[in-house]
XYZ file of C-alpha atoms in Angstrom:
662
model
C 45.420 10.702 -1.364
C 43.131 13.342 -2.793
C 39.427 12.808 -2.123
C 36.969 13.512 -4.920
C 33.891 15.528 -3.859
C 31.799 13.040 -5.847
C 32.461 10.329 -3.281
C 29.692 9.973 -0.691
C 30.692 10.377 2.935
C 29.577 7.323 4.850
C 27.837 7.178 8.218
C 29.928 4.690 10.125
C 33.353 6.365 10.203
C 35.836 7.361 12.854
C 35.421 10.638 14.680
C 39.170 11.241 14.741
C 41.901 10.947 12.129
C 44.268 8.173 13.075
C 47.990 8.669 12.436
C 49.551 6.544 9.750
C 51.976 5.056 12.206
C 50.049 2.771 14.533
C 52.971 1.939 16.749
C 51.182 3.385 19.776
C 50.102 0.115 21.267
C 46.719 -0.083 22.966
C 46.233 -2.330 25.870
C 44.140 -5.439 25.316
C 41.441 -4.242 27.706
C 41.258 -0.837 25.988
C 40.845 -2.434 22.570
C 38.161 -4.743 23.899
C 36.278 -1.821 25.429
C 36.407 0.136 22.154
C 35.159 -2.867 20.214
C 32.215 -3.323 22.577
C 31.415 0.393 22.355
C 31.447 0.310 18.549
C 29.265 -2.775 18.359
C 26.859 -1.289 20.871
C 26.517 1.908 18.846
C 25.847 0.023 15.631
C 23.273 -2.173 17.344
C 21.481 0.876 18.716
C 21.399 2.453 15.271
C 20.132 -0.737 13.604
C 17.523 -1.252 16.310
C 16.247 2.315 15.946
C 16.247 2.085 12.152
C 14.338 -1.200 12.314
C 11.654 0.447 14.405
C 11.421 3.308 11.904
C 10.916 0.811 9.087
C 8.212 -0.864 11.138
C 6.457 2.439 11.840
C 6.512 3.533 8.196
C 5.343 0.196 6.879
C 2.552 0.081 9.460
C 1.213 3.551 8.653
C 1.470 2.984 4.892
C -0.407 -0.313 4.989
C -2.974 1.053 7.434
C -3.836 3.750 4.903
C -4.648 1.028 2.371
C -6.862 -0.747 4.893
C -9.004 2.358 5.542
C -9.817 3.236 1.920
C -13.407 1.969 2.014
C -13.978 3.362 5.522
C -12.923 6.875 4.461
C -15.019 6.616 1.311
C -18.198 5.829 3.250
C -17.458 8.207 6.133
C -17.098 11.279 3.947
C -19.374 10.138 1.101
C -16.756 10.470 -1.641
C -16.105 8.431 -4.821
C -13.181 6.047 -5.321
C -11.402 8.492 -7.623
C -11.157 11.070 -4.831
C -10.041 8.413 -2.365
C -7.333 7.581 -4.906
C -6.163 11.200 -4.819
C -5.959 10.992 -1.016
C -3.973 7.773 -1.199
C -1.664 9.127 -3.903
C -1.054 12.339 -1.971
C 0.501 10.219 0.764
C 3.567 10.056 -1.484
C 3.678 13.724 -2.472
C 5.324 14.941 0.725
C 8.607 13.228 -0.129
C 8.911 14.583 -3.638
C 10.426 17.936 -2.710
C 13.198 16.367 -0.673
C 13.823 12.829 -1.848
C 16.512 13.608 -4.460
C 18.267 16.153 -2.252
C 18.244 13.814 0.735
C 19.499 10.870 -1.300
C 22.356 12.964 -2.733
C 23.316 15.214 0.194
C 22.085 13.048 3.052
C 25.181 10.867 3.056
C 27.314 13.965 3.688
C 25.200 15.479 6.486
C 24.049 14.343 9.937
C 22.108 11.237 8.941
C 20.604 10.330 12.316
C 19.078 13.777 12.772
C 17.738 13.748 9.228
C 16.029 10.440 9.976
C 14.719 11.785 13.289
C 13.298 14.890 11.600
C 11.694 12.693 8.956
C 9.992 10.627 11.659
C 8.531 13.746 13.269
C 7.229 15.006 9.919
C 5.788 11.570 9.173
C 4.007 11.449 12.533
C 2.615 14.964 12.060
C 1.186 13.948 8.687
C -0.324 10.795 10.171
C -1.996 12.771 12.961
C -3.277 15.243 10.372
C -5.081 12.490 8.450
C -7.196 11.706 11.528
C -8.164 15.324 12.254
C -11.274 15.574 9.993
C -13.026 13.064 12.255
C -12.992 15.592 15.096
C -14.123 18.614 13.071
C -16.903 17.248 10.867
C -19.437 16.058 13.422
C -20.825 12.590 13.942
C -21.375 10.051 11.184
C -25.003 9.812 10.042
C -26.153 6.829 8.046
C -29.408 6.482 6.149
C -32.127 4.741 8.128
C -35.899 4.435 7.914
C -37.547 6.089 10.961
C -39.184 2.910 12.199
C -35.767 1.333 12.746
C -35.172 3.754 15.572
C -35.648 2.376 19.052
C -39.370 3.060 19.314
C -42.502 0.952 19.636
C -44.514 2.976 17.125
C -45.240 1.196 13.840
C -44.746 3.504 10.849
C -45.635 2.759 7.260
C -42.542 2.887 5.062
C -44.712 3.600 2.027
C -45.732 7.238 2.380
C -49.194 7.207 0.842
C -50.166 10.516 2.452
C -48.947 13.225 0.106
C -48.607 15.630 3.011
C -45.862 13.470 4.501
C -42.298 14.215 3.488
C -39.820 11.413 2.926
C -36.973 11.345 5.427
C -33.926 10.037 3.619
C -31.603 10.313 6.612
C -32.124 10.996 10.298
C -29.845 13.063 12.451
C -28.741 10.543 14.993
C -25.701 10.343 17.201
C -24.017 7.032 16.531
C -22.095 4.744 18.825
C -18.402 5.171 19.596
C -16.651 3.119 18.800
C -1.960 0.448 11.624
C 17.664 -7.029 6.561
C 18.297 -7.987 8.613
C 16.388 -7.154 11.617
C 15.594 -3.965 9.651
C 13.989 -5.836 6.753
C 12.205 -8.260 9.068
C 10.407 -5.437 10.856
C 9.720 -3.739 7.521
C 7.900 -6.924 6.510
C 6.108 -7.247 9.850
C 4.940 -3.620 9.640
C 2.336 -4.153 6.880
C 1.034 -7.255 8.676
C 0.380 -5.241 11.807
C -0.983 -2.379 9.697
C -3.720 -4.517 8.159
C -4.433 -6.285 11.454
C -4.810 -2.883 13.104
C -7.149 -1.951 10.260
C -9.169 -5.094 10.924
C -9.464 -4.252 14.619
C -10.448 -0.621 14.043
C -12.990 -1.626 11.386
C -14.942 -3.509 14.066
C -15.147 -0.430 16.280
C -17.781 2.144 15.401
C -16.486 5.385 13.900
C -17.856 7.568 16.723
C -16.771 5.315 19.563
C -16.773 7.235 22.835
C -19.143 9.930 21.566
C -22.430 8.039 21.171
C -24.346 5.282 22.902
C -23.438 2.013 21.216
C -26.775 0.486 22.209
C -28.578 3.035 20.054
C -26.962 1.741 16.854
C -29.207 0.090 14.305
C -26.368 -1.359 12.203
C -23.508 -3.806 12.807
C -20.009 -4.093 11.345
C -21.498 -6.434 8.711
C -23.809 -3.709 7.407
C -22.940 -1.981 4.109
C -23.271 1.425 5.785
C -20.982 0.618 8.706
C -17.935 2.845 9.139
C -15.250 1.722 11.549
C -12.976 3.834 13.753
C -10.597 4.553 10.865
C -9.074 7.551 12.634
C -7.951 5.587 15.693
C -5.267 3.683 13.788
C -3.737 6.911 12.476
C -3.338 8.227 16.020
C -1.648 4.983 17.023
C 0.611 5.007 13.938
C 1.523 8.663 14.527
C 2.467 7.976 18.145
C 4.665 5.046 17.056
C 6.427 7.310 14.525
C 7.174 9.879 17.223
C 8.685 7.219 19.461
C 10.674 5.786 16.537
C 12.327 9.147 15.810
C 13.489 9.936 19.350
C 16.720 7.839 19.462
C 18.160 9.447 16.320
C 18.428 12.848 17.983
C 20.920 11.404 20.457
C 23.169 9.508 18.046
C 26.500 11.031 16.907
C 27.124 11.969 13.311
C 29.685 9.154 12.934
C 30.201 5.858 14.675
C 33.601 4.136 14.734
C 33.897 0.721 13.147
C 35.145 -2.252 15.206
C 38.900 -2.796 14.870
C 38.516 -6.410 13.790
C 36.770 -5.440 10.548
C 38.735 -2.372 9.483
C 41.077 -4.171 7.140
C 38.655 -6.787 5.885
C 39.088 -7.362 2.164
C 35.922 -9.405 1.854
C 33.531 -6.744 3.034
C 30.138 -6.685 1.463
C 28.386 -3.724 -0.142
C 27.105 -2.743 3.268
C 30.530 -3.176 4.851
C 32.040 -0.887 2.224
C 29.318 1.588 3.109
C 30.666 1.514 6.635
C 34.410 1.538 5.945
C 35.225 3.582 2.879
C 35.472 6.822 4.789
C 37.802 5.315 7.346
C 40.396 5.165 4.581
C 39.445 8.573 3.308
C 39.870 10.172 6.689
C 43.553 9.309 6.776
C 43.862 12.425 4.619
C 43.107 16.015 5.486
C 39.541 15.719 4.195
C 37.364 18.180 6.086
C 34.114 16.977 7.676
C 32.365 20.235 6.902
C 31.435 19.875 3.240
C 30.078 22.873 1.445
C 26.744 22.474 -0.316
C 28.066 24.213 -3.418
C 30.917 21.745 -3.801
C 28.533 18.806 -3.468
C 26.090 20.280 -5.971
C 28.798 20.775 -8.598
C 28.622 17.141 -9.729
C 24.826 16.786 -9.536
C 24.085 17.253 -13.247
C 27.035 15.142 -14.471
C 25.913 12.345 -12.157
C 22.366 12.621 -13.494
C 23.621 12.501 -17.076
C 25.733 9.472 -16.260
C 22.713 7.626 -14.877
C 20.380 8.428 -17.753
C 23.053 7.367 -20.218
C 22.867 3.827 -18.881
C 20.337 1.926 -21.078
C 19.932 -0.959 -18.629
C 19.099 1.450 -15.805
C 16.570 3.348 -17.933
C 14.874 0.194 -19.259
C 14.684 -1.340 -15.805
C 13.303 1.948 -14.459
C 10.515 1.927 -17.086
C 9.717 -1.714 -16.330
C 9.559 -0.956 -12.615
C 7.298 2.065 -13.073
C 4.762 0.009 -15.031
C 5.105 -2.923 -12.653
C 4.462 -0.776 -9.592
C 1.570 0.994 -11.296
C 0.026 -2.442 -11.592
C 0.851 -3.542 -8.049
C 0.032 -0.273 -6.264
C -3.340 0.033 -7.987
C -4.136 -3.598 -7.211
C -3.077 -3.380 -3.553
C -4.838 -0.052 -2.950
C -8.249 -1.317 -4.050
C -7.901 -4.959 -3.061
C -9.939 -4.471 0.154
C -12.708 -2.765 -1.825
C -12.622 -5.483 -4.481
C -12.985 -8.262 -1.898
C -15.802 -6.439 -0.103
C -17.778 -5.706 -3.254
C -17.050 -8.888 -5.213
C -17.423 -11.437 -2.418
C -19.606 -9.596 0.094
C -17.023 -9.667 2.907
C -16.826 -7.157 5.763
C -14.022 -4.592 6.002
C -12.750 -6.199 9.186
C -12.477 -9.688 7.681
C -10.956 -8.327 4.477
C -8.140 -6.522 6.290
C -7.553 -9.513 8.528
C -7.204 -11.857 5.563
C -4.830 -9.522 3.686
C -2.665 -8.929 6.746
C -2.485 -12.549 7.854
C -2.260 -14.316 4.481
C -1.223 -12.059 1.606
C 1.514 -10.004 3.280
C 3.361 -13.068 4.655
C 3.218 -14.597 1.169
C 4.918 -11.484 -0.212
C 7.544 -11.602 2.527
C 8.238 -15.287 1.902
C 8.541 -14.613 -1.837
C 11.113 -11.870 -1.282
C 13.078 -14.114 1.064
C 12.922 -16.997 -1.427
C 14.275 -14.781 -4.212
C 17.213 -13.739 -2.061
C 17.847 -17.332 -1.010
C 17.894 -18.494 -4.638
C 20.334 -15.730 -5.543
C 22.636 -16.666 -2.667
C 22.493 -20.455 -2.980
C 23.040 -20.646 -6.733
C 25.263 -17.538 -6.948
C 23.296 -16.232 -9.872
C 24.944 -13.672 -12.168
C 23.394 -10.391 -13.289
C 22.098 -12.035 -16.449
C 20.560 -14.824 -14.367
C 19.000 -12.252 -12.048
C 17.338 -10.580 -15.047
C 15.970 -13.948 -16.187
C 14.643 -14.784 -12.727
C 12.969 -11.392 -12.391
C 11.368 -11.737 -15.834
C 10.183 -15.288 -15.154
C 8.659 -14.239 -11.846
C 6.639 -11.463 -13.485
C 5.563 -13.642 -16.410
C 4.223 -16.519 -14.308
C 2.757 -14.155 -11.711
C 0.641 -12.292 -14.246
C -0.218 -15.584 -15.925
C -1.706 -16.756 -12.625
C -3.573 -13.470 -12.387
C -5.523 -14.463 -15.492
C -7.258 -17.245 -13.572
C -8.832 -14.721 -11.186
C -11.167 -13.601 -13.971
C -13.051 -16.879 -13.521
C -13.283 -16.561 -9.730
C -15.968 -13.955 -9.291
C -19.488 -13.751 -7.928
C -22.565 -12.766 -9.866
C -24.377 -9.532 -9.152
C -26.700 -9.514 -6.167
C -30.336 -9.407 -7.219
C -31.290 -5.796 -6.447
C -34.720 -4.740 -7.659
C -34.500 -1.870 -10.120
C -30.725 -2.132 -10.502
C -29.589 -5.623 -11.488
C -33.045 -7.209 -11.913
C -36.485 -5.853 -12.579
C -39.249 -5.977 -9.981
C -40.556 -9.013 -11.873
C -37.243 -10.849 -11.501
C -35.908 -10.495 -15.058
C -32.214 -9.784 -15.485
C -32.375 -7.200 -18.272
C -32.359 -3.663 -16.925
C -32.170 -0.123 -18.289
C -31.051 3.024 -16.468
C -31.528 2.718 -12.734
C -33.303 6.063 -12.355
C -36.273 4.702 -14.258
C -35.818 1.113 -13.045
C -36.159 1.951 -9.350
C -39.825 2.863 -9.786
C -42.527 0.372 -10.663
C -46.302 -0.062 -10.484
C -45.920 -1.772 -7.120
C -44.493 1.365 -5.474
C -46.169 4.031 -7.611
C -48.458 5.071 -4.741
C -45.514 5.704 -2.428
C -43.609 8.941 -2.093
C -40.138 7.419 -2.392
C -36.778 9.002 -3.059
C -34.440 7.358 -5.545
C -31.448 8.764 -3.656
C -32.012 6.668 -0.539
C -29.901 3.619 0.213
C -31.355 1.646 3.108
C -31.477 -1.886 1.672
C -33.833 -4.600 2.893
C -33.970 -8.271 1.983
C -37.307 -9.626 0.772
C -38.312 -13.163 1.570
C -38.090 -13.839 -2.153
C -34.291 -13.417 -1.973
C -34.252 -10.052 -3.772
C -32.709 -6.938 -2.247
C -34.691 -3.685 -2.383
C -33.050 -0.278 -2.209
C -35.371 0.832 0.592
C -38.488 -0.298 2.392
C -40.412 2.457 0.636
C -39.346 1.273 -2.829
C -40.325 -2.252 -1.780
C -43.858 -0.925 -1.161
C -43.931 -2.054 2.468
C -47.073 -0.930 4.327
C -46.156 -1.804 7.908
C -43.221 -2.576 10.158
C -42.631 -4.179 13.495
C -39.717 -4.100 15.919
C -36.876 -1.623 16.197
C -33.232 -1.225 15.322
C -31.541 -4.220 13.769
C -34.587 -6.414 14.400
C -37.080 -4.435 12.316
C -39.340 -6.555 10.100
C -41.446 -5.100 7.272
C -44.828 -6.515 6.235
C -47.260 -6.237 3.348
C -44.545 -5.257 0.880
C -46.347 -4.990 -2.446
C -43.205 -5.290 -4.577
C -42.048 -8.393 -2.725
C -45.486 -9.941 -3.251
C -45.251 -9.700 -7.047
C -43.200 -12.876 -7.198
C -44.979 -14.600 -4.299
C -48.324 -16.373 -4.032
C -51.207 -14.320 -2.603
C -51.128 -16.375 0.576
C -47.581 -15.314 1.425
C -47.011 -12.446 3.841
C -44.600 -10.530 1.560
C -42.271 -9.549 4.375
C -38.706 -8.261 4.439
C -35.896 -7.771 6.962
C -33.219 -5.161 7.438
C -30.049 -5.317 5.348
C -29.245 -6.663 1.882
C -29.615 -10.329 0.962
C -26.516 -12.485 1.014
C -24.729 -13.342 -2.223
C -25.324 -16.725 -3.882
C -24.279 -20.042 -2.356
C -21.313 -20.300 -4.733
C -19.766 -17.020 -3.565
C -18.066 -18.340 -0.371
C -16.463 -21.112 -2.429
C -15.275 -18.608 -5.036
C -13.824 -16.447 -2.273
C -11.796 -19.407 -1.009
C -10.462 -20.080 -4.526
C -9.617 -16.401 -4.862
C -7.640 -16.401 -1.611
C -5.584 -19.448 -2.568
C -4.802 -18.136 -6.056
C -4.088 -14.644 -4.733
C -1.559 -15.982 -2.229
C 0.250 -18.016 -4.903
C 0.239 -15.014 -7.270
C 1.614 -12.691 -4.577
C 4.381 -15.142 -3.781
C 5.319 -15.654 -7.438
C 5.482 -11.933 -8.192
C 7.550 -11.292 -5.059
C 10.218 -13.876 -5.895
C 11.529 -11.517 -8.593
C 11.868 -8.571 -6.209
C 15.321 -9.413 -4.871
C 16.890 -10.360 -8.250
C 15.490 -7.201 -9.815
C 16.843 -5.047 -7.036
C 20.277 -6.671 -7.308
C 20.188 -6.058 -11.060
C 19.601 -2.389 -10.338
C 22.475 -2.191 -7.849
C 24.969 -3.954 -10.115
C 24.242 -1.768 -13.143
C 25.502 1.476 -11.615
C 28.832 2.694 -10.304
C 29.349 2.387 -6.541
C 29.578 6.138 -5.937
C 26.283 6.666 -7.825
C 24.257 3.991 -6.055
C 22.715 6.248 -3.427
C 21.808 8.821 -6.076
C 20.482 6.171 -8.474
C 18.258 4.671 -5.790
C 16.960 8.151 -5.002
C 16.051 8.752 -8.650
C 14.515 5.278 -8.821
C 12.391 5.862 -5.715
C 11.357 9.310 -6.942
C 10.258 7.931 -10.312
C 8.258 5.134 -8.685
C 6.521 7.618 -6.390
C 5.767 10.242 -9.033
C 4.809 7.967 -11.900
C 3.288 5.050 -9.967
C 2.606 5.787 -6.299
C 0.674 8.993 -6.982
C -1.249 8.404 -10.245
C -2.061 4.679 -9.934
C -4.630 4.999 -7.103
C -6.279 7.898 -8.951
C -6.876 6.304 -12.338
C -7.673 2.932 -10.769
C -10.301 4.756 -8.705
C -11.692 6.497 -11.787
C -11.930 3.152 -13.589
C -13.689 1.536 -10.621
C -16.176 4.421 -10.429
C -17.324 3.647 -13.970
C -18.706 0.315 -12.715
C -21.025 1.903 -10.137
C -24.740 1.103 -10.395
C -26.099 3.185 -7.513
C -24.612 6.427 -6.252
C -25.404 7.909 -2.873
C -26.270 11.561 -2.360
C -24.650 14.001 0.027
C -26.891 15.846 2.445
C -25.618 19.137 1.095
C -26.328 18.012 -2.470
C -24.188 16.375 -5.099
C -23.030 12.821 -5.722
C -21.693 10.878 -2.789
C -20.045 7.463 -2.482
C -21.018 4.465 -4.597
C -23.468 2.116 -2.877
C -23.477 -0.765 -5.345
C -21.097 -1.907 -8.085
C -21.703 -4.144 -11.073
C -19.763 -7.240 -9.988
C -18.712 -8.530 -13.408
C -17.720 -5.121 -14.764
C -15.777 -4.368 -11.581
C -13.894 -7.650 -11.892
C -12.922 -7.081 -15.515
C -11.957 -3.454 -14.912
C -9.886 -4.086 -11.774
C -8.089 -7.229 -12.925
C -7.858 -6.129 -16.559
C -6.105 -2.851 -15.752
C -3.697 -4.699 -13.469
C -2.923 -7.268 -16.149
C -2.429 -4.735 -18.969
C 0.088 -2.713 -16.960
C 1.897 -5.875 -15.882
C 2.134 -7.124 -19.448
C 3.638 -3.817 -20.580
C 6.269 -4.052 -17.841
C 7.205 -7.544 -19.054
C 8.092 -6.144 -22.496
C 10.541 -3.687 -20.910
C 11.996 -6.525 -18.824
C 12.560 -8.474 -22.036
C 14.392 -5.434 -23.436
C 16.627 -5.374 -20.329
C 17.459 -9.032 -20.831
C 18.197 -8.417 -24.519
C 20.645 -5.602 -23.730
C 22.403 -7.721 -21.115
C 22.692 -10.658 -23.527
C 24.095 -8.379 -26.193
C 26.742 -7.000 -23.856
C 27.713 -10.418 -22.594
C 28.438 -11.616 -26.143
C 32.179 -11.922 -26.902
C 32.112 -9.465 -29.783
C 30.680 -6.743 -27.567
C 32.906 -7.172 -24.520
C 35.480 -4.616 -25.672
C 34.461 -1.130 -24.656
C 35.140 1.971 -26.713
C 37.950 4.375 -25.812
C 35.747 6.768 -23.903
C 33.957 3.797 -22.292
C 30.410 3.275 -21.163
C 30.183 4.332 -17.593
C 28.001 2.624 -15.071
C 27.093 -0.389 -17.202
C 26.366 -3.849 -15.867
C 28.985 -6.509 -15.440
C 27.560 -9.763 -16.727
C 30.531 -12.004 -16.168
C 30.137 -15.311 -14.479
C 32.437 -14.605 -11.557
C 29.601 -15.313 -9.222
C 31.698 -15.146 -6.078
C 32.257 -11.473 -6.831
C 28.569 -10.839 -7.359
C 26.701 -12.045 -4.350
C 27.370 -12.976 -0.778
C 25.360 -13.423 2.354
C 25.589 -9.779 3.396
C 23.817 -8.669 0.234
C 20.665 -10.310 1.506
C 20.319 -7.503 3.999
C 19.835 -4.835 1.331
C 17.822 -6.520 -1.365
C 14.267 -6.319 -0.112
C 12.074 -3.902 -2.047
C 8.392 -3.310 -2.661
C 6.216 -0.189 -3.038
C 5.731 0.341 0.688
C 9.380 -0.336 1.599
C 11.562 2.144 -0.161
C 14.281 3.727 1.945
C 12.541 6.966 2.743
C 15.533 9.085 3.734
């Protein structure tokens, strides 16, 4: 039998070519030993691969959990943070197509091991700026230092110079069993992010007792870098076993002639049959590359594949943008800390996604749904998921009352540009800077950008316990008999905000579950619409397109859109605009949810087109193919037994952070 160079060489194949005549009888003990050896090798490979999935999912989700920490630590806008997040995907672009096409013919374990080392090096590299850029310095009024001297925040003496930030050292402070660990990875990633967010960014380098802020403060930056070191170390460990695995593993004797093997079983066995010929293991790169362009043309000539690819790109643009900035949205909209936000996402949202993916696979298996049914289920999941997303528009909190930004110093809601609004008659005698962000909460329930802009004349206490007195701007709305005092930190959001946050969590969990139910049917639709020998290549193209057109740009333009809702920008010490200190809550909600919903709606239209093409091809008058045929098209027959079996459940899990990387 002549072997076509277009056929992919599979990993699990025999090391030696067996003779056609199998009359050389093996002893029963020898056969048993070989079977145990084969099973042991496969288990080792699956165990190592599961750990790799876990490591990748952990590091990817941990990156999402540190977005706001990185933004505050380096004083950068959301758009630049989006570039950083998107660049996480760029490293694979130069190799992903080549690996997906040639990887099946080369030494797969070593390719995976090398990928783990590269991944760990990149993860370590992300943490390096923390050790080269000095300690984190947050803006603080001098009287909040640990001293007993009372200093007037309002600098009435023109010879005094305002001190917007003090140089202060701060306290020290990521399938089977394969798919299960890939799901657990993001949970641990966000939980690791929650833990690190409670630790101060400079842990181990400063005295923690000298800190004047807590993890609930808006200027707090957690030990974001620590999780990257942990994730990098896990990736190194995950890659070690693959350097000791052989290029091929033999398949157990009992399954060699199985006629009911699943897609994964065929992946294991096809080359066993091929190696009965004189096919050489050393395949030349030139011979493999000869069919690259014809294979690409074959894929792009498949309308179902192209339409589903477009729908997926838009869908993942929506999901990736939403997931990337979900921690920021929760922090800014509902006033939650970074630690609590990551904890909630990791413990509630990620399991809901996992359960949705599992439910989709279970539905496909139990009801033996055809390709056409899979397209309907995927479309219905997206439609109802984005319909639920609409309700989140009503579950937001109002803007915090910040004098000069969201309300005037007299308490009215109508405001003009903040540069002019920050100054008023009550603080006209003070030498205040409009670039400072050291919020205090007046006893009137209004937040002031700084004690100076609040017109405070005296202070008492130190650190977190500092109290300001005789604040002229606070006294505008108070009776003359009141003391017009203020305390450190911004005022809490309204009483309705905690209730809205609870509603948001419940709806978000249901939405995540609903959207995830369509993941497995959609992935099966993709697999069944392409020829078996093109599946690896098609998945490589699919993953590449999702990375290039969704994984990289989505965080960037979502970040740009979010930046347009900023009310108060910080200033870098070296000059220039820093990170946003305060967002307009309503505008942020409409921008964040609206962009997600628009992209999702566009993806639904492409999903409808996929369903239309499948319906058209399943009609009796269109079942006869032309003489030259349409290659790689979907089979929409109702022979459900031929479509899905229990082994398929191993391969069907897919979401943006769980593509097969190598």
